[in-house]
Amino acid sequence: MSIVELSHVTKSFGSLKAVDDVSLSVQPGEFFGLLGPNGAGKTTSIRILLDIFKPESGSVSILGGPMTEDKKNRIGYMPEERGLYQDIPLERALTYLASLKGLSSTEIHNRLGGYLERFDLASSRKKKVKELSKGMQQKAQIISTIIHQPKLLIIDEPFSGLDPVNTQMVKDLLLDLHRQGATIIMSTHQMHQVEELCDRILLIDHGKVMLYGPLAEIRKRFSGHALLVRTPAPLPPIPGVAGIEKANGGYRLTMDPDATPQAVLKHMVAQDIQIEQFEIAAPTLDEIFIRVVTEREQPSA
Amino acid sequence: MSKVWTIITYEYRRHVLRKRFLFALLSIPLWLLIMAVVAVLAVVLTLDNTPIGYVDHSGVLANPVASSEEEVPLFADLEMIPYAQEQDARADLEAGKIQAYYVLEADFLQTRQARLVSKEEPGDQVSSDFETLLSRTLAAGLPDDVAQRIFDGPVIETRTTQEDLEAQNETWLKIAIPFAAVAILLLVIFSTGGYLMQSVVEEKENRTMEILATSLSPMQIMGGKIIALIGVGLTQVLVWAFLPILALILAVIYIPTFQASMDWPFLGLFFLLLVPTFVMISAFMAAIGATVTESSEGQQITGLITLPVMVPIMLINVLMSDPGSPISVFLSLFPLTSANAILIRMATSTVPAWQIAVAVALLILSAIGSLWLAGRIFRLGMLRYGQRLRWKDIFASFTRQRAQ
């Protein structure tokens, strides 16, 4: 049974169709990536599944049905634009938000200290939130998202504003939670983080689903047109290869649309070319992202 | 429920512990206190306790009757010294032992003319105390209640042909209390009514709203905030009314004639008018907060709500001189104006019971209706950043709901 399911959901603001017939399902324990350029409809989709916005059409199921007040205690949400009271001390802000997630004051007391220590915020607990650096506020926001140990975690750009050390710390924390069984939906622009963390992704652009499925499968789908080859000697022209360019001490071979890697390899072996490395150049998620988004913008190109 | 309670306590503390709020809260009683102290000082400084004398040739004051009332220290009656001869009185006046003396000639009861001799113009107390002594002594033979009636003067009750409209020339307190109530109502609405708008806009600006919206329902958020705000408003009323009420209680204890003036049902009616008015205006303010993106923008719209509240003050003449006119009745029933209109009318006349009942009922219904409306607008507008909620969207949401 899916933990989150959107089925043919549509939502407009005025004449703008922010979400256009989007369907997705996230399985329990999955680390799911929600990708898309700015203004693609990611945040609106998240708000629809959190029942902040009502969709005009389509259906939403979260934790096995429609949203209830009780389910809100089992969900942790970190919005892209951070939401913390600026004028009150950090500890009070976190205590308040945690109590709204149904935690008792003893539970909050027991957990908060540990998290503040872990995130190096213990010495700032009495400081007003606005006196904290952007990175510290970001860490505080993460604490408020996970302190009630949610079953479903929805995080929007969790790494923005963090230095490499803190990025690693947050990543470790997310992996910890994932290992403990939490389902995580992460929206981000940092493709290498998605490659590292996510099992499946959904790429949305202009409100429409562009890509959806397991990450490995998608990358495979977009590979096959380029090869990475390393040889001690310069490469002669090879049938089926449209272009050869130097890349990272080797060559990047762009194949004709009807050529296969097997045919190219077979030809190279037949030509007795000494091969140190032969690899199908699977595109990075960055490349796939750019290709999908730009192709949509220039459909004739 | 516990989450709503969390919101209530958090919001209450957040508003009440703000420096700005505490300053506003304490400055008004402080000003009242300073004004009271200045008034008392002014009286004390001009007070002259030097005795006064009288020379009675008429025999009216042969057996003077002293005041039977308990004496309040500052306002004790002046000592009266009888003189047989005017020369003795004049000598004591010259010596400064008395500040003035009265001479009642033998034919005083016929002429009703007394002569006052002093070196400089005496204070009001001299004549009032002497007159009191005279009237008390003259009324000595009469039954107490008849004497009291004479001292108090007439109470004129004006009645219209409609049985329930009446007016009395009552004590100043009867007029002052409703006006004080109007002042408190306006102060509370203008100083606190806007808090909810500010807090909603602030939460939109700092994006806390999204966290709240994924922890509670919009109605819970709205309900919690409004209940907290009612608490804040009542705190203000209690603190501001504390000194006047304290003064009234002391007056009731120490001045027996005050007893009749303390109007406990009026206090109850005041809260019946204040609370729903406050809830309704706060809910409107919160709804405005949800539709706008910056608090400065919201402040421009709040006039639409607060201006009608002021209308009874602007039309105070009509309300007081013609309390039964259609305008007065309309203002007394229309929810945004009813509280002030009824209070103003109560200062000079009696408002018919049915009008009060209808006004309170309409107010409570409007308060509930505005809460519901605010909840809906809040849900639509709470996450609109940089884009104002338009009336069209609000109406569209209603028609959509009906269609479902």
XYZ file of C-alpha atoms in Angstrom:
705
model
C 0.000 0.000 0.000
C 1.340 3.424 -0.929
C 2.111 5.853 1.865
C 1.384 8.807 -0.404
C -0.655 8.758 -3.560
C -1.651 11.574 -5.889
C -3.949 10.561 -8.710
C -4.531 12.920 -11.661
C -4.300 15.979 -9.471
C -4.844 19.432 -10.981
C -4.591 22.827 -9.309
C -4.653 26.294 -10.871
C -4.045 29.785 -9.545
C -5.930 32.161 -11.778
C -4.959 31.294 -15.331
C -1.799 29.459 -14.241
C -2.028 25.694 -14.073
C 0.416 25.033 -11.245
C -0.177 21.278 -11.178
C -1.528 19.569 -14.267
C -2.700 15.980 -14.052
C 0.045 14.808 -11.712
C 0.004 11.241 -10.420
C 2.584 9.669 -8.172
C 2.819 7.093 -5.461
C 5.440 6.688 -2.767
C 5.960 3.341 -1.079
C 6.617 2.872 2.658
C 10.288 3.221 3.512
C 11.149 4.810 0.201
C 13.490 7.780 -0.313
C 11.676 9.680 -3.047
C 13.026 12.653 -4.988
C 10.747 15.386 -6.256
C 12.592 17.398 -8.878
C 11.871 20.242 -11.196
C 12.961 23.736 -12.116
C 11.829 26.753 -10.091
C 8.104 27.301 -10.383
C 7.514 23.823 -11.794
C 4.789 22.965 -9.274
C 6.795 20.972 -6.708
C 5.767 23.039 -3.695
C 2.137 23.174 -4.816
C 2.161 19.371 -5.212
C 3.586 19.037 -1.701
C 0.965 21.413 -0.295
C -1.777 19.462 -2.021
C -0.609 16.192 -0.556
C -0.356 17.861 2.863
C -3.962 19.070 2.501
C -2.938 22.723 2.716
C -4.398 23.239 -0.752
C -7.426 21.418 -2.082
C -6.959 20.155 -5.650
C -9.544 21.097 -8.261
C -9.620 17.566 -9.523
C -7.970 14.257 -8.757
C -7.576 12.461 -5.481
C -5.021 12.475 -2.697
C -4.265 9.748 -0.211
C -1.738 10.101 2.588
C -0.864 7.416 5.138
C -3.661 5.311 3.686
C -6.494 7.794 3.209
C -7.506 11.413 3.412
C -5.604 13.726 5.749
C -6.799 13.787 9.344
C -5.669 15.866 12.307
C -4.241 12.730 13.888
C -2.097 11.983 10.824
C -0.507 15.420 11.041
C 1.372 14.197 14.138
C 3.008 11.474 12.037
C 4.185 13.816 9.311
C 7.198 16.089 9.396
C 7.279 18.920 6.896
C 10.099 21.304 6.244
C 9.020 24.034 3.825
C 11.449 25.519 1.356
C 11.170 28.977 2.830
C 11.867 28.368 6.468
C 9.131 28.874 8.999
C 10.344 29.788 12.465
C 9.240 32.602 14.735
C 12.016 35.152 14.536
C 11.427 37.131 17.704
C 11.507 34.423 20.326
C 14.310 32.282 21.771
C 15.217 29.181 19.761
C 14.286 26.736 22.516
C 10.827 28.287 22.973
C 10.161 28.286 19.218
C 11.114 24.598 18.924
C 9.192 23.623 22.051
C 6.065 25.341 20.764
C 6.217 23.746 17.313
C 6.944 20.334 18.851
C 3.962 20.638 21.189
C 1.781 21.330 18.156
C 2.905 17.924 16.863
C 1.360 16.326 19.920
C 4.515 15.804 22.013
C 4.229 16.155 25.782
C 6.529 18.618 27.506
C 8.535 15.743 29.025
C 9.062 14.177 25.587
C 10.094 17.538 24.170
C 12.478 18.124 27.058
C 14.042 14.674 26.663
C 14.514 14.911 22.904
C 15.278 18.567 22.312
C 18.490 18.632 24.351
C 19.945 15.729 22.373
C 19.124 17.272 19.014
C 20.468 20.676 20.012
C 23.733 18.998 21.056
C 23.916 16.938 17.890
C 23.381 20.006 15.712
C 25.766 22.133 17.740
C 22.982 24.517 18.745
C 22.975 23.868 22.502
C 24.802 27.095 23.280
C 22.330 29.112 21.195
C 19.154 27.776 22.771
C 18.394 31.057 24.543
C 19.189 33.224 21.521
C 16.414 34.690 19.449
C 15.948 32.845 16.178
C 16.697 35.959 14.140
C 20.113 36.195 15.824
C 21.123 32.808 14.414
C 22.970 32.379 11.121
C 21.102 31.044 8.106
C 22.734 27.645 8.497
C 21.862 27.491 12.198
C 18.243 28.393 11.453
C 18.243 25.680 8.840
C 19.436 23.130 11.399
C 16.834 24.363 13.888
C 14.190 23.906 11.229
C 15.339 20.344 10.653
C 15.037 19.642 14.381
C 11.469 20.945 14.370
C 10.707 18.692 11.401
C 11.989 15.468 12.935
C 11.616 15.900 16.700
C 8.283 14.045 16.752
C 9.909 11.150 14.856
C 7.536 11.265 11.898
C 6.689 8.266 9.789
C 6.581 10.435 6.693
C 9.078 13.214 6.154
C 8.587 15.815 3.459
C 11.549 18.113 3.073
C 12.007 20.938 0.648
C 15.646 21.873 -0.141
C 17.123 20.499 3.095
C 20.709 21.363 2.152
C 20.375 24.980 1.114
C 22.512 27.314 3.173
C 24.535 24.523 4.775
C 28.321 24.196 4.649
C 29.823 20.829 3.606
C 30.192 19.641 7.214
C 26.576 20.403 8.060
C 25.398 19.056 4.703
C 27.037 15.742 5.554
C 25.497 15.819 9.019
C 21.999 16.380 7.627
C 22.568 13.702 5.007
C 23.638 11.232 7.698
C 20.603 12.141 9.738
C 18.262 11.582 6.790
C 19.900 8.230 6.055
C 19.532 7.293 9.743
C 15.832 8.115 9.652
C 15.480 6.242 6.388
C 17.163 3.177 7.886
C 14.806 3.400 10.850
C 11.913 3.046 8.436
C 10.811 6.616 7.745
C 9.525 7.398 4.289
C 11.186 10.505 2.916
C 10.059 12.764 0.104
C 12.775 15.249 -0.742
C 12.520 18.140 -3.116
C 15.821 19.653 -4.154
C 17.853 21.143 -6.975
C 21.034 19.440 -5.828
C 21.078 16.554 -8.265
C 24.127 14.838 -6.816
C 22.287 14.592 -3.474
C 19.325 13.005 -5.244
C 21.662 10.563 -7.009
C 23.191 9.684 -3.689
C 20.029 9.381 -1.621
C 16.922 8.712 -3.671
C 15.469 5.399 -4.831
C 12.919 6.865 -7.196
C 12.221 10.309 -8.588
C 9.543 12.393 -10.190
C 10.574 15.261 -12.457
C 7.912 17.875 -12.895
C 7.966 20.908 -15.186
C 5.228 23.476 -15.832
C 2.993 21.389 -13.606
C 3.339 18.267 -15.741
C 5.117 15.008 -14.949
C 8.172 14.713 -17.186
C 9.946 11.706 -15.669
C 8.826 9.241 -13.068
C 10.367 6.016 -11.861
C 13.422 4.354 -10.310
C 16.514 6.495 -10.665
C 18.669 3.708 -12.154
C 16.052 2.983 -14.781
C 15.758 6.602 -15.797
C 19.494 6.989 -16.125
C 19.583 3.846 -18.212
C 16.837 5.202 -20.392
C 18.879 8.318 -21.104
C 22.180 6.533 -21.661
C 23.293 4.658 -24.739
C 24.214 7.529 -26.959
C 27.671 8.198 -25.595
C 30.665 6.131 -24.587
C 33.677 6.872 -22.417
C 36.790 5.274 -23.853
C 40.380 5.494 -22.663
C 43.186 4.385 -24.998
C 46.961 5.043 -24.975
C 46.927 6.053 -28.656
C 44.697 8.554 -30.489
C 41.460 7.068 -31.791
C 40.889 6.607 -35.520
C 37.411 7.295 -36.956
C 34.971 4.548 -35.976
C 31.809 3.637 -37.923
C 28.646 4.525 -35.975
C 30.427 7.246 -33.982
C 29.419 10.735 -34.958
C 31.915 12.617 -32.823
C 34.983 12.068 -30.674
C 36.034 14.606 -28.083
C 38.670 14.541 -25.400
C 37.288 14.264 -21.879
C 39.023 13.573 -18.552
C 42.165 12.091 -20.089
C 40.116 9.834 -22.392
C 37.538 10.278 -25.105
C 33.846 10.806 -25.145
C 32.292 9.147 -28.188
C 28.904 10.334 -29.364
C 27.191 7.529 -31.264
C 24.838 7.723 -34.219
C 21.220 7.150 -33.141
C 21.134 3.663 -34.708
C 24.580 2.541 -33.470
C 24.997 0.237 -30.448
C 27.867 0.112 -27.926
C 28.386 -3.570 -28.834
C 28.987 -2.693 -32.501
C 31.455 0.044 -31.576
C 33.354 -2.229 -29.188
C 33.407 -5.037 -31.761
C 34.875 -2.666 -34.365
C 37.547 -1.395 -31.949
C 38.607 -4.920 -31.048
C 38.679 -5.855 -34.735
C 40.883 -2.822 -35.390
C 43.174 -4.009 -32.607
C 42.866 -0.735 -30.736
C 44.306 -1.078 -27.256
C 41.500 -0.322 -24.775
C 42.130 0.717 -21.175
C 38.527 1.675 -20.391
C 35.230 1.212 -22.191
C 32.113 2.493 -20.480
C 28.617 3.518 -21.415
C 28.398 7.174 -20.448
C 25.317 7.182 -18.262
C 24.231 10.791 -18.062
C 24.252 12.497 -14.710
C 20.899 13.469 -13.304
C 21.953 17.050 -13.956
C 22.278 16.306 -17.654
C 18.977 14.448 -17.767
C 17.292 17.306 -15.927
C 18.672 19.928 -18.321
C 17.869 17.818 -21.347
C 14.255 17.181 -20.297
C 13.591 20.748 -19.290
C 15.233 22.397 -22.318
C 13.646 19.927 -24.731
C 10.277 20.850 -23.320
C 11.022 24.518 -23.743
C 12.252 24.049 -27.331
C 10.078 21.240 -28.650
C 11.045 21.950 -32.265
C 14.810 21.773 -31.538
C -8.173 20.282 22.025
C -4.766 20.280 23.698
C -3.209 21.702 20.525
C -5.743 24.531 20.522
C -4.876 25.099 24.165
C -1.179 25.208 23.212
C -1.968 27.877 20.611
C -4.060 29.812 23.123
C -1.360 29.884 25.804
C 1.419 30.591 23.321
C -0.415 33.419 21.576
C -1.600 34.900 24.861
C 1.896 34.974 26.300
C 3.358 36.257 23.047
C 1.046 39.277 23.008
C 0.873 40.001 26.701
C 4.618 39.777 27.290
C 5.455 42.145 24.460
C 7.062 45.357 25.721
C 4.805 47.417 23.484
C 1.703 45.771 24.934
C 2.835 46.038 28.531
C 3.644 49.693 28.007
C 0.215 50.411 26.535
C -1.438 48.283 29.202
C 0.169 49.999 32.144
C 0.314 53.516 30.784
C -3.448 54.064 30.892
C -4.008 53.187 34.580
C -0.798 55.047 35.314
C -2.222 58.145 33.644
C -5.503 57.741 35.509
C -3.552 57.431 38.757
C -1.442 60.503 37.980
C -4.560 62.472 37.100
C -6.267 61.360 40.318
C -3.201 62.306 42.363
C -3.041 65.723 40.677
C -6.751 66.275 41.330
C -6.431 65.336 45.011
C -3.314 67.506 45.351
C -5.139 70.442 43.805
C -7.910 70.069 46.393
C -5.517 69.600 49.292
C -3.406 72.603 48.332
C -6.406 74.917 48.158
C -7.927 73.482 51.329
C -8.255 75.882 54.251
C -9.200 74.164 57.498
C -9.340 77.345 59.539
C -12.682 77.363 61.429
C -15.502 79.720 60.584
C -17.549 81.679 63.042
C -21.139 82.810 63.259
C -23.031 85.433 65.202
C -26.634 84.329 65.595
C -29.077 87.079 66.622
C -32.039 85.107 65.316
C -31.689 82.102 67.631
C -31.945 79.683 64.699
C -28.620 78.074 65.581
C -29.208 77.975 69.305
C -28.973 74.171 69.176
C -26.833 73.430 66.128
C -27.098 69.890 64.707
C -23.710 68.424 63.749
C -23.344 66.118 60.765
C -24.419 62.586 61.579
C -22.467 61.148 58.633
C -19.140 59.525 59.130
C -16.508 62.053 58.228
C -14.010 61.425 55.436
C -10.653 62.847 56.618
C -9.858 65.276 53.793
C -13.419 66.447 53.421
C -14.354 66.898 57.097
C -16.730 69.741 57.897
C -15.090 72.975 59.045
C -15.260 73.732 62.722
C -17.996 76.279 63.515
C -17.415 78.717 66.394
C -20.417 80.599 67.769
C -19.893 84.214 68.890
C -22.263 86.258 70.991
C -20.940 89.578 69.700
C -19.787 90.529 66.233
C -16.768 92.427 67.741
C -15.392 89.152 69.154
C -15.808 87.471 65.804
C -14.117 90.344 64.001
C -11.214 90.297 66.507
C -10.682 86.562 65.914
C -10.932 87.134 62.154
C -8.236 89.797 62.410
C -6.156 87.468 64.573
C -6.511 84.734 61.923
C -8.254 82.317 64.283
C -11.207 82.060 61.904
C -11.244 82.538 58.119
C -14.746 84.138 57.972
C -17.888 84.618 59.996
C -21.610 84.737 59.239
C -24.049 87.119 60.861
C -27.686 86.060 61.124
C -29.824 89.076 62.041
C -32.864 88.766 64.314
C -35.219 88.753 61.313
C -33.264 86.028 59.478
C -36.213 83.666 59.211
C -38.203 86.368 57.441
C -35.501 87.834 55.222
C -33.465 84.633 54.745
C -30.494 86.942 54.348
C -27.200 86.178 56.097
C -24.090 88.357 56.003
C -20.654 86.877 55.408
C -17.573 88.752 56.577
C -14.085 87.715 55.556
C -10.757 89.315 54.679
C -10.490 87.621 51.327
C -12.937 85.649 49.266
C -13.532 82.396 51.152
C -13.496 78.968 49.468
C -16.657 77.100 48.441
C -16.474 74.938 51.519
C -17.201 77.874 53.827
C -20.632 78.562 52.397
C -21.543 74.942 51.726
C -20.629 73.830 55.249
C -22.495 76.687 56.836
C -25.532 76.076 54.629
C -25.447 72.415 55.578
C -25.349 73.326 59.255
C -28.224 75.717 58.802
C -30.442 73.340 56.841
C -29.669 70.422 59.136
C -30.553 72.487 62.177
C -33.711 73.847 60.549
C -34.822 70.331 59.542
C -34.039 68.936 62.976
C -37.679 68.401 63.848
C -38.598 66.600 60.625
C -38.567 62.787 60.090
C -35.212 61.600 58.684
C -36.521 60.508 55.285
C -38.364 63.783 54.716
C -35.243 65.733 55.691
C -33.101 63.621 53.334
C -35.563 64.211 50.476
C -35.285 67.947 51.039
C -31.495 67.803 50.992
C -31.313 65.626 47.829
C -33.647 67.794 45.767
C -36.160 66.439 43.254
C -35.609 63.407 40.988
C -37.332 64.090 37.716
C -38.289 61.108 35.600
C -39.211 61.794 31.999
C -41.398 59.212 30.338
C -42.539 58.953 26.771
C -45.972 57.605 25.946
C -44.215 54.368 25.097
C -44.000 52.737 28.477
C -40.423 51.493 28.155
C -38.635 54.685 27.126
C -37.699 56.763 30.092
C -35.022 59.133 31.231
C -34.000 60.244 34.655
C -31.775 63.056 35.746
C -29.597 60.566 37.529
C -26.334 60.906 39.345
C -23.216 61.729 37.353
C -22.063 58.152 37.862
C -25.000 56.855 35.870
C -23.739 58.877 32.895
C -20.033 58.395 33.511
C -20.078 54.584 33.681
C -21.518 53.996 30.165
C -19.062 56.506 28.714
C -16.178 54.873 30.530
C -17.419 51.576 29.064
C -17.435 53.083 25.554
C -13.900 54.363 26.110
C -12.687 50.941 27.285
C -14.420 49.199 24.377
C -12.813 51.512 21.833
C -9.398 51.291 23.461
C -9.529 47.505 23.490
C -10.726 47.273 19.889
C -8.242 49.767 18.519
C -5.237 48.585 20.466
C -5.792 44.829 20.381
C -8.139 44.181 17.473
C -5.234 44.608 15.081
C -2.975 42.089 16.832
C -4.560 39.161 15.086
C -4.019 40.730 11.688
C -0.407 41.424 12.567
C 0.203 37.939 13.871
C -1.344 36.306 10.799
C 0.625 38.523 8.410
C 3.785 37.894 10.434
C 3.300 34.148 10.280
C 2.781 34.423 6.553
C 5.892 36.546 6.225
C 8.120 34.246 8.259
C 6.477 31.154 6.774
C 5.576 29.655 10.144
C 2.089 29.347 8.744
C 3.069 26.317 6.684
C 4.322 24.523 9.779
C 1.134 25.428 11.658
C -1.044 24.359 8.735
C 0.562 20.918 8.739
C 0.068 20.550 12.480
C -3.504 21.814 12.934
C -6.602 22.618 10.916
C -7.180 26.240 9.859
C -10.192 26.382 12.177
C -8.087 25.203 15.127
C -5.409 27.803 14.354
C -7.994 30.534 13.976
C -10.008 29.460 17.027
C -6.904 29.270 19.231
C -5.686 32.648 18.123
C -9.038 34.323 18.649
C -9.588 32.812 22.098
C -6.082 33.951 23.064
C -6.879 37.394 21.789
C -10.097 37.540 23.788
C -7.927 36.727 26.796
C -5.584 39.567 25.869
C -8.526 41.950 25.439
C -10.076 40.922 28.767
C -6.701 41.346 30.450
C -6.669 44.890 29.146
C -10.220 45.541 30.290
C -9.489 44.177 33.750
C -6.258 46.119 34.146
C -7.778 49.321 32.815
C -10.980 48.903 34.737
C -9.109 47.857 37.875
C -8.573 51.362 39.216
C -12.074 52.669 38.470
C -13.600 49.468 39.875
C -11.344 49.673 42.922
C -12.438 53.282 43.393
C -16.085 52.235 43.044
C -15.710 49.399 45.536
C -14.051 51.723 48.048
C -16.816 54.243 47.424
C -19.464 51.566 47.979
C -17.785 50.567 51.237
C -17.135 54.031 52.616
C -19.917 56.144 51.143
C -23.290 54.540 51.840
C -25.149 56.638 49.237
C -23.021 55.046 46.493
C -24.651 51.664 47.022
C -27.583 52.493 44.789
C -25.328 53.594 41.964
C -23.368 50.363 41.551
C -25.036 48.696 38.613
C -23.969 45.063 38.469
C -26.369 44.055 35.654
C -24.826 46.869 33.609
C -21.410 45.284 34.071
C -22.835 41.993 32.791
C -24.370 43.701 29.766
C -21.071 45.450 29.082
C -19.296 42.091 28.764
C -22.167 40.694 26.682
C -21.607 43.558 24.245
C -17.831 43.733 24.462
C -16.901 40.085 23.939
C -18.865 39.361 20.715
C -17.962 42.784 19.275
C -14.335 42.093 19.994
C -14.510 38.566 18.556
C -16.225 39.831 15.406
C -13.720 42.621 14.812
C -10.745 40.386 15.583
C -12.046 37.763 13.169
C -12.426 40.376 10.444
C -8.924 41.605 11.164
C -7.544 38.073 10.932
C -9.358 37.596 7.639
C -7.798 40.807 6.365
C -4.428 39.525 7.578
C -4.950 36.371 5.551
C -5.808 38.251 2.364
C -2.960 40.756 2.361
C 0.745 40.126 2.105
C 2.119 42.945 4.253
C 0.789 44.394 7.472
C 1.013 47.965 6.119
C -1.353 46.969 3.342
C -3.720 45.454 5.887
C -3.811 48.570 8.008
C -5.317 50.508 5.131
C -8.204 48.080 4.903
C -8.876 47.836 8.631
C -10.525 51.281 8.466
C -13.463 49.600 6.746
C -14.091 47.668 9.940
C -13.092 50.199 12.579
C -14.862 53.199 11.030
C -18.397 51.825 11.594
C -17.445 51.223 15.243
C -16.866 54.974 15.533
C -20.167 55.990 13.913
C -22.159 56.067 17.211
C -19.557 58.467 18.636
C -19.975 60.710 15.607
C -23.751 60.569 15.930
C -23.700 60.964 19.705
C -26.064 63.948 19.454
C -28.764 61.932 17.722
C -28.360 59.028 20.151
C -28.641 61.228 23.216
C -31.277 63.707 22.071
C -33.444 61.317 20.108
C -32.834 57.801 21.466
C -36.031 56.405 19.962
C -35.387 57.600 16.396
C -34.969 55.048 13.597
C -31.272 55.962 13.268
C -30.689 55.359 16.971
C -32.530 52.047 16.854
C -30.650 50.974 13.710
C -27.293 51.864 15.281
C -28.320 49.941 18.400
C -29.047 46.799 16.406
C -26.382 46.829 13.664
C -23.607 44.572 14.983
C -20.642 46.839 14.244
C -22.270 49.822 15.974
C -24.620 48.259 18.514
C -22.257 48.036 21.490
C -21.321 51.712 21.448
C -24.803 52.914 20.496
C -26.468 51.007 23.344
C -23.889 52.158 25.887
C -24.263 55.790 24.806
C -28.044 55.569 24.957
C -27.871 54.009 28.409
C -26.063 57.073 29.694
C -29.125 59.271 29.235
C -32.104 56.986 28.865
C -33.211 53.413 29.188
C -32.830 51.198 26.152
C -35.851 48.910 25.632
C -35.109 45.359 26.683
C -36.077 43.891 23.303
C -33.526 46.084 21.548
C -30.777 44.939 23.910
C -31.818 41.309 23.477
C -31.920 41.574 19.666
C -28.628 43.481 19.578
C -26.847 40.920 21.765
C -28.307 38.039 19.755
C -27.258 39.657 16.459
C -23.818 40.359 17.868
C -23.310 36.762 18.944
C -24.536 35.470 15.580
C -22.281 37.929 13.753
C -19.339 36.893 15.907
C -19.899 33.228 15.044
C -20.500 34.073 11.370
C -17.392 36.221 11.125
C -15.327 33.469 12.748
C -16.577 31.010 10.156
C -15.947 33.459 7.323
C -12.500 34.306 8.664
C -11.690 30.594 8.885
C -12.556 30.124 5.228
C -10.709 33.194 4.017
C -7.814 32.189 6.227
C -7.600 28.789 4.607
C -7.632 30.347 1.141
C -5.230 33.136 1.881
C -2.863 31.757 4.502
C -0.258 30.622 2.030
C -0.523 33.326 -0.588
C 2.782 35.110 -0.598
C 3.312 38.194 -2.693
C -0.124 37.764 -4.193
C -3.195 39.234 -2.607
C -6.298 37.185 -2.240
C -8.998 38.714 -4.406
C -12.668 38.912 -3.549
C -13.290 36.900 -6.691
C -11.300 33.977 -5.267
C -13.214 34.144 -1.998
C -16.604 34.143 -3.720
C -15.407 31.433 -6.090
C -14.534 29.251 -3.103
C -18.041 29.663 -1.715
C -19.729 28.797 -4.982
C -17.408 25.821 -5.346
C -18.353 24.620 -1.906
C -22.030 24.920 -2.695
C -21.550 23.042 -5.925
C -19.870 20.131 -4.131
